[in-house]
Amino acid sequence: KMAASLDQVIEEKTDTLTLMSHSPFERDTELNKSMQTIDKGAFHVSQREAKTHQENLQHLCRICGSSFKTDPYKRSHPVHGPIDDEMQVLLRKKEKKATSWPDLLAKVFKIDVKGDIDTIHPTKFCLQCWTVVQKKLSNSPYEIFFPRRSPVEWQPHSLSCDVCGTSTHGVKRKKQVLNTQLSKKLRMVAGRARKISQIRNPKQVNQKSLMKKIASCKKIHLSTKILAVDYPLDFVKSISCQICEHILADPVETTCKHLFCRACILKCLKVMGSYCPACRYPCFPTDLVSPVKSFLNIMNSLPVICPVKDCQEEVCLGKYCHHLSRHKEIKDKEGYVCINKGGRP
């Protein structure tokens, strides 16, 4: 009995020892399995978050960070796409060359878009930024709020992500520090301009409109709007008549060095009296002289877009009359019907 009881005790001890020896290994495997399932879950969550982050980026502007959802028409332009037709026309007028948006955005906003990553940066920009580009290229004044010095800096997705939190309203911009001296200067300039516009003599304005009515050369002379290149305003004034404000046709120079169309100045001298319409200096039809040849050469070399429908051809001002006569010839040919009255046609 004692021997049997001793054997039982030894067996129990061996069992417990084997159990003790196997348990750490089994525990490790169980832990590894649970860790793997947690990792897989976390990976799926991060993938899902990255996808939603990328989807949210599609609704935001690359430059200013505003949302397309706020625009009812959802107008946008691709950052890496080709330039649209309207912008190409403007660039042609300004005699500048650019085929894709990255080059233009780099010029206007000083942003390098070529190294963008889809998971970090949006792929489109809004209409507001497009108008800023347009206005900056055409050198026209614009009153659109845009942080030109600090466009949005895009960061990869994180726990405290601005994009995922504010996808509907857009990314918040950094507050700009107002330059008090600059704003004061702008206010002073605007005030002066307002005063000048108020002081302007209404009699002079009426006289100008009266002279235009006397000349009445809308159908004869060409408007400055048909110039193919967007020349500076001062240059356009120098090549346009001071009475009708059209491109100079058969230009003549007065003794006080002012330029007019021959027909316009002769009409005005006949009706208004013998003085220069620009400076009121005594002027007679016999004093009118044609300007210098070099000036006439510049005038004739100016590129002009043909105003005839479905033509839009770019022609030199000197060859414009010849080009227009071709249109008339085509019209006459269309109107002419060949009739055979018997015998020789």
Coordinates of N, CA and C in Angstrom, one line a residue, residues 222-223 225-229 247 302-317 319-328 330:
L222 N -10.9 101.8 -86.6 CA -10.8 100.5 -85.8 C -10.7 100.8 -84.3
S223 N -11.3 100.0 -83.5 CA -11.2 100.1 -82.0 C -9.9 99.6 -81.5
K225 N -9.6 97.7 -79.1 CA -9.9 96.4 -78.5 C -9.4 95.3 -79.4
I226 N -9.3 95.6 -80.7 CA -8.9 94.5 -81.6 C -7.4 94.3 -81.7
L227 N -6.6 95.0 -80.9 CA -5.2 94.8 -80.9 C -4.9 93.4 -80.3
A228 N -4.0 92.6 -81.0 CA -3.8 91.2 -80.7 C -3.0 91.1 -79.4
V229 N -2.1 92.1 -79.1 CA -1.3 92.1 -77.9 C -1.8 93.1 -76.8
I247 N -7.9 103.5 -83.1 CA -6.5 103.5 -83.6 C -6.4 104.5 -84.7
L302 N 1.8 96.9 -86.2 CA 1.0 96.5 -85.0 C 0.1 95.3 -85.4
P303 N 0.1 94.2 -84.6 CA -0.7 93.0 -84.9 C -2.2 93.3 -84.4
V304 N -3.1 93.0 -85.4 CA -4.5 93.2 -85.1 C -5.3 92.0 -85.4
I305 N -6.4 91.7 -84.6 CA -7.2 90.5 -84.9 C -8.4 90.9 -85.8
C306 N -8.7 90.2 -86.8 CA -9.7 90.6 -87.8 C -11.1 90.4 -87.1
P307 N -11.9 91.5 -87.1 CA -13.2 91.5 -86.4 C -14.3 90.8 -87.1
V308 N -14.0 90.3 -88.4 CA -15.1 89.6 -89.1 C -15.4 88.3 -88.5
K309 N -16.7 87.9 -88.5 CA -17.1 86.6 -87.8 C -16.4 85.4 -88.5
D310 N -16.1 84.4 -87.7 CA -15.4 83.2 -88.1 C -14.1 83.4 -88.8
C311 N -13.4 84.5 -88.6 CA -12.1 84.7 -89.2 C -11.0 84.7 -88.1
Q312 N -11.1 85.7 -87.2 CA -10.2 85.8 -86.0 C -8.7 85.7 -86.4
E313 N -8.3 86.1 -87.6 CA -7.0 86.0 -88.1 C -6.1 87.2 -87.6
E314 N -4.9 86.9 -87.3 CA -4.0 88.0 -86.8 C -3.2 88.6 -88.0
V315 N -3.5 89.9 -88.2 CA -2.9 90.6 -89.4 C -2.2 91.9 -88.9
C316 N -1.2 92.3 -89.7 CA -0.5 93.6 -89.4 C -1.5 94.7 -89.8
L317 N -1.4 95.8 -89.1 CA -2.3 97.0 -89.4 C -2.1 97.5 -90.8
K319 N -1.4 95.8 -93.5 CA -2.0 94.8 -94.4 C -3.5 94.6 -94.2
Y320 N -4.1 95.3 -93.2 CA -5.5 95.0 -92.8 C -6.5 95.3 -94.0
C321 N -6.3 96.4 -94.7 CA -7.2 96.8 -95.8 C -7.2 95.7 -96.9
H322 N -6.0 95.2 -97.2 CA -5.9 94.1 -98.2 C -6.6 92.9 -97.7
H323 N -6.5 92.6 -96.4 CA -7.1 91.4 -95.8 C -8.7 91.5 -95.9
L324 N -9.1 92.8 -95.6 CA -10.6 93.0 -95.6 C -11.2 93.0 -97.0
S325 N -10.4 93.4 -98.0 CA -10.8 93.3 -99.4 C -11.0 91.9 -99.9
R326 N -10.2 91.0 -99.3 CA -10.4 89.5 -99.6 C -11.8 89.0 -99.2
H327 N -12.2 89.5 -97.9 CA -13.5 89.1 -97.4 C -14.6 89.6 -98.3
K328 N -14.4 90.8 -98.8 CA -15.4 91.4 -99.7 C -15.5 90.7 -101.0
I330 N -14.8 87.5 -101.5 CA -15.5 86.2 -101.2 C -17.0 86.4 -101.1

